[in-house]
XYZ file of C-alpha atoms in Angstrom:
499
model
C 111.726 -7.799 104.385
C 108.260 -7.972 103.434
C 107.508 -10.628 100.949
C 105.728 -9.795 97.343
C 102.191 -10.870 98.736
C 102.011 -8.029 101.322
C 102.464 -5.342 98.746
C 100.613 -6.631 95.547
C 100.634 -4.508 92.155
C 97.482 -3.441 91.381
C 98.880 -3.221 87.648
C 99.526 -6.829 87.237
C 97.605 -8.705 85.265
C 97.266 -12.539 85.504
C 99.219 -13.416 83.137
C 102.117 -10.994 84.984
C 101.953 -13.173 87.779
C 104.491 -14.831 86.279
C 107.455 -13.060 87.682
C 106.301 -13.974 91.147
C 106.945 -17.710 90.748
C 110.516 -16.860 89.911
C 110.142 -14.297 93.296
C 110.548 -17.944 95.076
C 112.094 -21.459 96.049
C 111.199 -24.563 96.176
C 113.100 -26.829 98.429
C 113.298 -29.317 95.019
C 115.140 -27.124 93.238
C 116.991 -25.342 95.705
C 120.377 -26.209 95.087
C 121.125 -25.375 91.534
C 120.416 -23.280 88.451
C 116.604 -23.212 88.434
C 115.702 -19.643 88.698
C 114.604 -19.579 92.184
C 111.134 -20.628 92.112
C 109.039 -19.785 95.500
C 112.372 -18.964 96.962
C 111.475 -16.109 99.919
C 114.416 -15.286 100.145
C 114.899 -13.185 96.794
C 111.812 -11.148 96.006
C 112.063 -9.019 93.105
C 110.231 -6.522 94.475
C 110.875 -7.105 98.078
C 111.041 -3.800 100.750
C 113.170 -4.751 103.586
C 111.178 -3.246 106.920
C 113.543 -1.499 109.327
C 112.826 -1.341 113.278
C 112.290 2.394 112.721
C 110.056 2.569 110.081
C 107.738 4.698 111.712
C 104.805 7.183 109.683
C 105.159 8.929 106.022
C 106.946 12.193 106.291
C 106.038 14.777 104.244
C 107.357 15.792 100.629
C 109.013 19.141 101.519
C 110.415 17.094 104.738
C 112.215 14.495 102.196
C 113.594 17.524 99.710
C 115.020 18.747 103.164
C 117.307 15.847 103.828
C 120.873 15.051 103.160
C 122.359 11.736 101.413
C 123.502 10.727 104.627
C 120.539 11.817 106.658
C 118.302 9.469 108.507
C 114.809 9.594 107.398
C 112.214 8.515 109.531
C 110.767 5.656 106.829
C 112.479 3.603 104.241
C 110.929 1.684 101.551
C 112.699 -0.181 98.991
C 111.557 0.555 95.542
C 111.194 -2.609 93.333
C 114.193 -2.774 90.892
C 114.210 -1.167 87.437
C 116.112 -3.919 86.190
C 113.680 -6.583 86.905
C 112.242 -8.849 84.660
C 108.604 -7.900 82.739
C 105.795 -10.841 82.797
C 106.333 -11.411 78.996
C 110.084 -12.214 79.435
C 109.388 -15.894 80.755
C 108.370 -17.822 77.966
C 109.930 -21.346 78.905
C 110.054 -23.298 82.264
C 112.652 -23.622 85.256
C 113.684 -26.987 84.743
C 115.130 -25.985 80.849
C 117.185 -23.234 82.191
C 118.625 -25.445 84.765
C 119.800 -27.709 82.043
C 120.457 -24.957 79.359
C 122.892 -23.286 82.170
C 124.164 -27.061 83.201
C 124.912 -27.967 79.730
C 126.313 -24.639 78.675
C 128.862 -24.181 82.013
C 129.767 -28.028 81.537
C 130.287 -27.324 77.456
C 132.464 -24.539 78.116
C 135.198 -26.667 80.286
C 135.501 -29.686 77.979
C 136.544 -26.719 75.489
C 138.763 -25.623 77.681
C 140.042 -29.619 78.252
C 140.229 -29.693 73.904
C 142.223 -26.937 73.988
C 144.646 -27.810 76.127
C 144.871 -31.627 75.018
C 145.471 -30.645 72.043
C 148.468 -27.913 72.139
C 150.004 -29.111 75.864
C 152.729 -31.681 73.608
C 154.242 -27.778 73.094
C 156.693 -27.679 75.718
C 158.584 -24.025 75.673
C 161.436 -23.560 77.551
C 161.173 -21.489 80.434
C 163.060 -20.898 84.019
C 159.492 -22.157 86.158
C 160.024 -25.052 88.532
C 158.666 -27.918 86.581
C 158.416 -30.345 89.574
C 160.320 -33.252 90.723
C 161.590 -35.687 87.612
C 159.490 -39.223 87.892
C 161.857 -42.316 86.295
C 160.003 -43.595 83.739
C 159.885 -46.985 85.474
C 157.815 -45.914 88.462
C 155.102 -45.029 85.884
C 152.718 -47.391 84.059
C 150.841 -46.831 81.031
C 148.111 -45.697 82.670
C 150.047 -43.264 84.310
C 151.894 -42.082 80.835
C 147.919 -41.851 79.277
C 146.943 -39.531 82.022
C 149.570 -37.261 82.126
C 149.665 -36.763 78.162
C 145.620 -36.027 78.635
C 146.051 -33.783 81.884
C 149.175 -32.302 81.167
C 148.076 -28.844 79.851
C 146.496 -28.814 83.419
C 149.940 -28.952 85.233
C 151.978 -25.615 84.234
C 153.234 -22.840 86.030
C 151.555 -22.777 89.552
C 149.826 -25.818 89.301
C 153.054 -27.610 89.348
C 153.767 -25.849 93.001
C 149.974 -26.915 93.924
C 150.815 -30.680 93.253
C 154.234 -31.248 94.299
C 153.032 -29.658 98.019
C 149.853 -31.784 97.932
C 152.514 -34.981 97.089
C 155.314 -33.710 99.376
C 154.301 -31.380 101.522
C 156.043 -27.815 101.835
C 160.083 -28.353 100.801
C 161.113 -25.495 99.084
C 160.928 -22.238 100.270
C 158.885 -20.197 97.852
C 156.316 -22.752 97.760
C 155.387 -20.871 101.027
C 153.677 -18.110 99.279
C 150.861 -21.111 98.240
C 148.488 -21.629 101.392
C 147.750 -25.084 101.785
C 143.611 -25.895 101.418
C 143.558 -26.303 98.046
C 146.819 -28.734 98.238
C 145.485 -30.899 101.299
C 142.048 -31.719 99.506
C 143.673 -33.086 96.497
C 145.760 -34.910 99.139
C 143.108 -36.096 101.406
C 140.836 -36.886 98.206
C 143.709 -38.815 96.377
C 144.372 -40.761 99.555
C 140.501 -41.322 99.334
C 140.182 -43.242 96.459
C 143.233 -43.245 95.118
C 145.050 -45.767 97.686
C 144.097 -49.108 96.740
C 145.461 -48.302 93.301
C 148.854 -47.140 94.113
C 149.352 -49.668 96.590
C 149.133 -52.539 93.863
C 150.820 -50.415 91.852
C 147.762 -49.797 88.759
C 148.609 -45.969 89.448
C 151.204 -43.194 90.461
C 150.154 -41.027 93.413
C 151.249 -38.058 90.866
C 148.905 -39.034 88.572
C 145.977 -39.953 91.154
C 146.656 -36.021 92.605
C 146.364 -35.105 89.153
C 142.771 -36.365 88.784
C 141.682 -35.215 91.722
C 143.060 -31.752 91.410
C 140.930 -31.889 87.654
C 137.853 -32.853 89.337
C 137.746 -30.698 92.176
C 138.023 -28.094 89.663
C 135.042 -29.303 87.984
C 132.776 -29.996 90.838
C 133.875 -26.405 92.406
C 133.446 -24.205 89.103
C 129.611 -26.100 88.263
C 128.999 -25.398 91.742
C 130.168 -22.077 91.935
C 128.299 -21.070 88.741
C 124.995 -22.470 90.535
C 125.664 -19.706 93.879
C 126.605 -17.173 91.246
C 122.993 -17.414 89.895
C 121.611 -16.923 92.567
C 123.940 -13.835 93.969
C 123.393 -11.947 90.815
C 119.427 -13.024 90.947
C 119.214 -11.877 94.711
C 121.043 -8.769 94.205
C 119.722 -6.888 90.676
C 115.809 -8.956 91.003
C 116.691 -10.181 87.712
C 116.755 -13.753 85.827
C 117.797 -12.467 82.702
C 120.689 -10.560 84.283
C 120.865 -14.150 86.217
C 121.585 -16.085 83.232
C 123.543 -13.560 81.476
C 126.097 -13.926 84.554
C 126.523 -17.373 84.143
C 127.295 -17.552 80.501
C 130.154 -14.771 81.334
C 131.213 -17.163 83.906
C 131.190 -20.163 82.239
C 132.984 -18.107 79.239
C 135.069 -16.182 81.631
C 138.634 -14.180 80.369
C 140.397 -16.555 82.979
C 138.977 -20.377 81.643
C 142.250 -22.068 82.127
C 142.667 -21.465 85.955
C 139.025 -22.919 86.723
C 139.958 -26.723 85.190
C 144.169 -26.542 85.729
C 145.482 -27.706 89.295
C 144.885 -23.905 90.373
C 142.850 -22.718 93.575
C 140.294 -20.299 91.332
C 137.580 -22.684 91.139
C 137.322 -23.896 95.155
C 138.221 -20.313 95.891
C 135.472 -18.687 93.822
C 133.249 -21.167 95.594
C 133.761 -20.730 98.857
C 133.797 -16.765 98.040
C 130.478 -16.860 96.573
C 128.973 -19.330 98.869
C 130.411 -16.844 101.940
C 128.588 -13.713 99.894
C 125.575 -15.676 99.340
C 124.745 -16.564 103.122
C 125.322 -13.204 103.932
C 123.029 -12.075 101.477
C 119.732 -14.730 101.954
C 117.378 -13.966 104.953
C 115.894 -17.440 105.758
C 118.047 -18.002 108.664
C 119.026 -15.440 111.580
C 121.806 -13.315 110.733
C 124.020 -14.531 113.675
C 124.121 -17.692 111.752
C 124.705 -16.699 108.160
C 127.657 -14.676 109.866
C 129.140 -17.755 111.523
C 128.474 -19.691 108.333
C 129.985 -16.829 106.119
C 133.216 -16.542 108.131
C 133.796 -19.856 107.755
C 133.727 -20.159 104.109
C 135.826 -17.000 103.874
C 138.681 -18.508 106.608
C 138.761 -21.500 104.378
C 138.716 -19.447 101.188
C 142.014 -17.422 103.071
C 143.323 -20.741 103.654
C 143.030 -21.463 100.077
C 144.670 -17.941 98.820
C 145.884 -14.577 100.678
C 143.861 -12.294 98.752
C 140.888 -14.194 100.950
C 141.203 -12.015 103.652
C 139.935 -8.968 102.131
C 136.712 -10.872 101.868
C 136.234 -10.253 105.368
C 135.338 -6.364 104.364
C 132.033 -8.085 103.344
C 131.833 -9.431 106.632
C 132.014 -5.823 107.946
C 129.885 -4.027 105.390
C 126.692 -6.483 106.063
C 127.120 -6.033 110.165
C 127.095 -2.696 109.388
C 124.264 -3.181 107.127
C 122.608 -5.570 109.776
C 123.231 -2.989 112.881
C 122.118 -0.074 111.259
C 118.633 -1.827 109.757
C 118.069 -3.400 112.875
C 118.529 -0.221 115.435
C 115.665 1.402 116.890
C 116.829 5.311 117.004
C 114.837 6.174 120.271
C 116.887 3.897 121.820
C 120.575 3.952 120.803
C 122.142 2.329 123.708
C 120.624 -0.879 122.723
C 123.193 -0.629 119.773
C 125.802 -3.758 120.164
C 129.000 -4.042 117.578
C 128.826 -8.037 116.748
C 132.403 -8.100 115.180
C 135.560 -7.472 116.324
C 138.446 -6.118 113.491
C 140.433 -9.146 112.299
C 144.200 -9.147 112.792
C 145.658 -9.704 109.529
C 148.480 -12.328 108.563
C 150.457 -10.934 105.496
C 152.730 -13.257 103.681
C 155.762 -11.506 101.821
C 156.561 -12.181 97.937
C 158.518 -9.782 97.291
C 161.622 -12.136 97.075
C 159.888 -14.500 94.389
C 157.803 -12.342 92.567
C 158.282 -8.193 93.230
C 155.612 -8.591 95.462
C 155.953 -4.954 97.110
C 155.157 -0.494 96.008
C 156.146 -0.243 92.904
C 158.106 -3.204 92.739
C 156.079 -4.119 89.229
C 157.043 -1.232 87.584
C 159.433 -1.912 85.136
C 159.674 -1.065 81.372
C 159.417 -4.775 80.786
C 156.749 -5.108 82.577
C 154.662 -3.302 79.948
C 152.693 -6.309 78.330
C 151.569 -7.295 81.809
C 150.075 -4.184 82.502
C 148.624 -4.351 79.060
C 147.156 -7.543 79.139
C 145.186 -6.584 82.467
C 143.972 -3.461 80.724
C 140.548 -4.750 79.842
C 140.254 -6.069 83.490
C 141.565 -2.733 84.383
C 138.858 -1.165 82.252
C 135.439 -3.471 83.748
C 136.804 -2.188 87.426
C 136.581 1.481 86.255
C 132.970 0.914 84.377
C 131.870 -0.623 87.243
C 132.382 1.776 89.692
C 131.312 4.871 87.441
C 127.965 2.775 87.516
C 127.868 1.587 91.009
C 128.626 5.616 91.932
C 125.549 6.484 90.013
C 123.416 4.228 91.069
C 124.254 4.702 94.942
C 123.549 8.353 94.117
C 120.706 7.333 92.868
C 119.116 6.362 96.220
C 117.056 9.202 98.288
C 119.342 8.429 100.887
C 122.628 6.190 102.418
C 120.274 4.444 104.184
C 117.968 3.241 101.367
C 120.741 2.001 100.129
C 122.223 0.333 103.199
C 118.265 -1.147 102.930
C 119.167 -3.283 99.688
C 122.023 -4.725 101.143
C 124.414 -1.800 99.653
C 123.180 -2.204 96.334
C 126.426 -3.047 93.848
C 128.813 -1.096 96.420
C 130.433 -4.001 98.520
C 131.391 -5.600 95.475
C 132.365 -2.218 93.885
C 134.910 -1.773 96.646
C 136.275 -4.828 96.977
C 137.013 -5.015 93.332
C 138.635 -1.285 93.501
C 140.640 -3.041 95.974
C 141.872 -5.687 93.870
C 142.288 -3.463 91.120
C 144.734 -0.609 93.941
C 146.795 -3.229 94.668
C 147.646 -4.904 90.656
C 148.260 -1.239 89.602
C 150.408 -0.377 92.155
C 151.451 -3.726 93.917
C 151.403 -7.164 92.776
C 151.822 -8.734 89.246
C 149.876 -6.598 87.176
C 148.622 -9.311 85.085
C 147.381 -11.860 87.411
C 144.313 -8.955 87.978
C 142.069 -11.124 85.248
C 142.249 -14.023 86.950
C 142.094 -12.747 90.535
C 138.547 -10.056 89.356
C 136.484 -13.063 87.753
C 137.243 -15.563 90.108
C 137.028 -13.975 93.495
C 134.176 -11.179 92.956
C 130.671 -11.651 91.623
C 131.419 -7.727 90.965
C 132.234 -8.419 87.148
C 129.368 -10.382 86.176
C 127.274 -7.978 88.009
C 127.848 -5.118 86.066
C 128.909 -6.357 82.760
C 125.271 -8.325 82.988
C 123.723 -5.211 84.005
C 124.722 -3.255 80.805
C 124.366 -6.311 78.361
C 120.588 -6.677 79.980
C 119.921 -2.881 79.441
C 121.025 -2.561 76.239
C 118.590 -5.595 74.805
C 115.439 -5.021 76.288
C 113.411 -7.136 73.808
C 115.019 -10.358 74.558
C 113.196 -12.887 75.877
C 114.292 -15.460 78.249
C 114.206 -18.235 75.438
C 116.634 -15.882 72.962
C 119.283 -16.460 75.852
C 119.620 -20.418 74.816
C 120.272 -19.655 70.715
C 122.617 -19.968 69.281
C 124.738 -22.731 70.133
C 127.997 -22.951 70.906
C 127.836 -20.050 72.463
C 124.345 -18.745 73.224
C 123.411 -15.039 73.190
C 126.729 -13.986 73.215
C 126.838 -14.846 69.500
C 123.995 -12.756 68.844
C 124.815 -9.772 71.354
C 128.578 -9.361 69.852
C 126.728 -7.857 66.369
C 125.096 -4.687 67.761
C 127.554 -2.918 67.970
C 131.569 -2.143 68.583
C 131.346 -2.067 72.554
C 129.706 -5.591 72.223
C 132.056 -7.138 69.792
C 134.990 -5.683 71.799
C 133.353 -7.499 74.869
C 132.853 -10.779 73.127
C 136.945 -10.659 71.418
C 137.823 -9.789 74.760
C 136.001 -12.815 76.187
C 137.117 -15.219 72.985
C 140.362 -14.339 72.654
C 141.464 -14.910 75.914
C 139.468 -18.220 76.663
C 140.911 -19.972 73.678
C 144.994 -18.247 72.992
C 145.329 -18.099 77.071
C 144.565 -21.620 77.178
C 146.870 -22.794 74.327
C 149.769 -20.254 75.706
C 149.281 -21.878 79.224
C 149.226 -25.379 77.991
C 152.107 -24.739 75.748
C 153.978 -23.378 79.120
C 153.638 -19.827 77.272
C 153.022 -16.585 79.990
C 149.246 -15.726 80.364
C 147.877 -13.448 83.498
């Protein structure tokens, strides 16, 4: 790509030159949510050069050519959805700790919440773990598990009990083990001392660990999320907007209970993210890549579908990279995986069709709104890609929104006409950037006089306060968003059905 410098805008004045230190990265504040200062790697308005670039062709030449044609230049237009000059009107280091503060805020909500309605114990037919006598605990023990417990429900119970005992029963199968083996090998970490002398219970040492992992992983993952979102749409405000949605996200409870969202979403975005930055030779953010996505399929078997953004950046890579006079220097630098599918259609109706059932209904509905981003997504990512003068322009910006776009579609195939219906909220905003993409795409559009220090006011809940009162789509967005952080939290904690 060629960096901002090499293509200046003539129309900039000097007091516009402040998009360009957000165009890059400092090695200081690299590794969280600054907003990318001096980082080379995401120019806003950054062409990518191809190995055939070779002289302008003519007007009537370009009205000539087909979508799928291959013209003999391509130049990357700089984003429409970029940031102006006059949008920056506060400094790096305060939306670091505005985003910090506000992603942090948001999970000791979520830890309220739950504390505070997890005493509810509904009776229901879930496996509820292995009884503990009372005497093997001490008070410590009975503290954390009355603070934690809301954490511990439904499939968290199957993530503990195989991180404490290993794999016993048989439908703890359909779990894949990663997520249980940390807490395991980060219990037996610190954890050891204190169960040896007997100050704690290894039940409630996996406990803690499971909690903090969660912690660690969703902060962490809301840092890469930045900067995929930044990278991809050239935009800080669309940036920022993304990680309020995250941090406010329709599927809260699974990023702090003992579930694998947060260290999959993680290792998902981290995966996306290496494939996306250009400081390092591809072959290398490949390798990288494929290992966070093997250890994010070790974590869950929906992981292995992220290997289709494996194959949509080699193709991205191979076709950018090809010189057309000579096509026999093209190589294929990936071979097709070979799947491993786990069956759950014995626990769960796992199979076609197996989901549809009358009382199956309120699933369905409660995915609906999921259901409903998919759809708007792709009815934008179809225009947009249509957009483009050609396939390959848009193969030239790394595919634009349309990896994302199809692996959510994908997701979205196989609730409708697979899997649990309802688990589709939880599944979208924790294993695809693709949400926050587009539902920060609109939300930036549609308020085009906010500056970047209107996204911090006003608290609890910054701009999403404010953006929920233009309108009916907006306040649908924000009950959507509201309702099911706070009533799926207390129904979880309460051992209630949510997603």
């Amino acid at each position: 790509m060629n960096d901002v410098e090499d293509e200046p805008d003539s129309s900039c004045s000097d007091e516009g030159r402040v998009l360009d230190n957000y165009a890059v990265d400092t090695a200081e504040e690299s590794d969280s949510f600054c907003p990318l200062v001096n980082d080379n790697s995401i120019s806003a308005a950054a062409p990518r050069k191809l190995s055939f670039e070779v002289n302008d062709i003519k007007n009537e030449e370009q009205t000539e050519m087909s979508y799928f044609s291959i013209p003999s230049s391509i130049t990357c237009e700089k984003s429409g959805d970029a940031d102006s000059s006059d949008f920056f009107d506060t400094s790096a280091s305060q939306i670091k700790d505005f985003l910090f503060a506000q992603v942090l805020g948001i999970r000791i909500l979520v830890f309220m919440l739950q504390f505070l309605f997890n005493s509810w114990d509904f009776s229901t037919d879930a496996f509820k773990g292995v009884p503990i006598e009372d005497e093997e605990l001490t008070r410590l023990d009975h503290l954390i598990h009355r603070v934690f417990a809301g954490f511990k429900r439904w499939d968290a119970v199957h993530m503990l009990h195989i991180a404490q005992h290993e794999y016993v029963y048989e439908n703890s199968l359909a779990f894949f083990p990663f997520y249980p083996m940390t807490i395991r090998i980060l219990s037996m970490a610190w954890a050891t001392p204190f169960v040896h002398f007997g100050i704690l219970h290894v039940s409630s040492a996996l406990l803690i660990s499971a909690v903090a992992i969660n912690l660690g992983c969703f902060i962490a993952a809301a840092a890469v999320l930045y900067r995929i979102v930044r990278r991809v749409s050239h935009s800080v405000k669309q940036a920022v907007i993304a990680v309020l949605l995250f941090s406010a996200n329709p599927a809260s409870i699974f990023f702090s209970a003992a579930y694998t969202e947060s260290l999959y979403c993680l290792l998902t975005f981290t995966g996306i993210w290496l494939l996306l930055e250009d400081n390092h030779p591809f072959f290398i953010r490949y390798l990288g890549s494929l290992l966070c996505f093997s250890l994010a399929y070790a974590t869950r078997s929906n992981g292995l579908i992220n290997l289709g953004y494996v194959g949509f950046f080699c193709l991205v890579e191979f076709i950018v990279s090809t010189d057309p006079e000579n096509p026999s220097q093209r190589r294929i630098i990936f071979k097709r995986p070979v799947p491993v599918i786990i069956s759950r259609a014995k626990y769960w109706h796992v199979s076609l069709f197996g989901y549809w059932q009358f009382r199956k209904i309120p699933c369905f509905l409660m995915a609906a709104p999921a259901f409903h981003v998919v759809a708007f997504g792709a009815r934008q990512t179809w225009h947009r890609a249509w957009s483009k003068r050609s396939f390959l322009h848009l193969l030239a910006e790394n595919g634009d929104h349309v990896p994302y776009t199809l692996h959510a579609i994908f997701m979205a195939l196989g609730a409708l006409f697979v899997y649990n219906a309802e688990v589709l909220t939880r599944m979208l905003f924790s294993s695809s950037p693709f949400p926050y993409l587009v539902l920060a795409q609109w939300m930036s559009r549609i308020t085009p006089q906010v500056r970047l220090s209107d996204l911090f006011v006003p608290q609890p809940l910054p701009f999403l306060t404010y953006f929920c009162r233009r309108g009916l789509p907006e306040f649908l967005l924000y009950l959507y968003l509201m309702v099911y952080l706070v009533f799926g939290t207390t129904m979880h904690a309460m051992w209630l059905p949510f997603t």
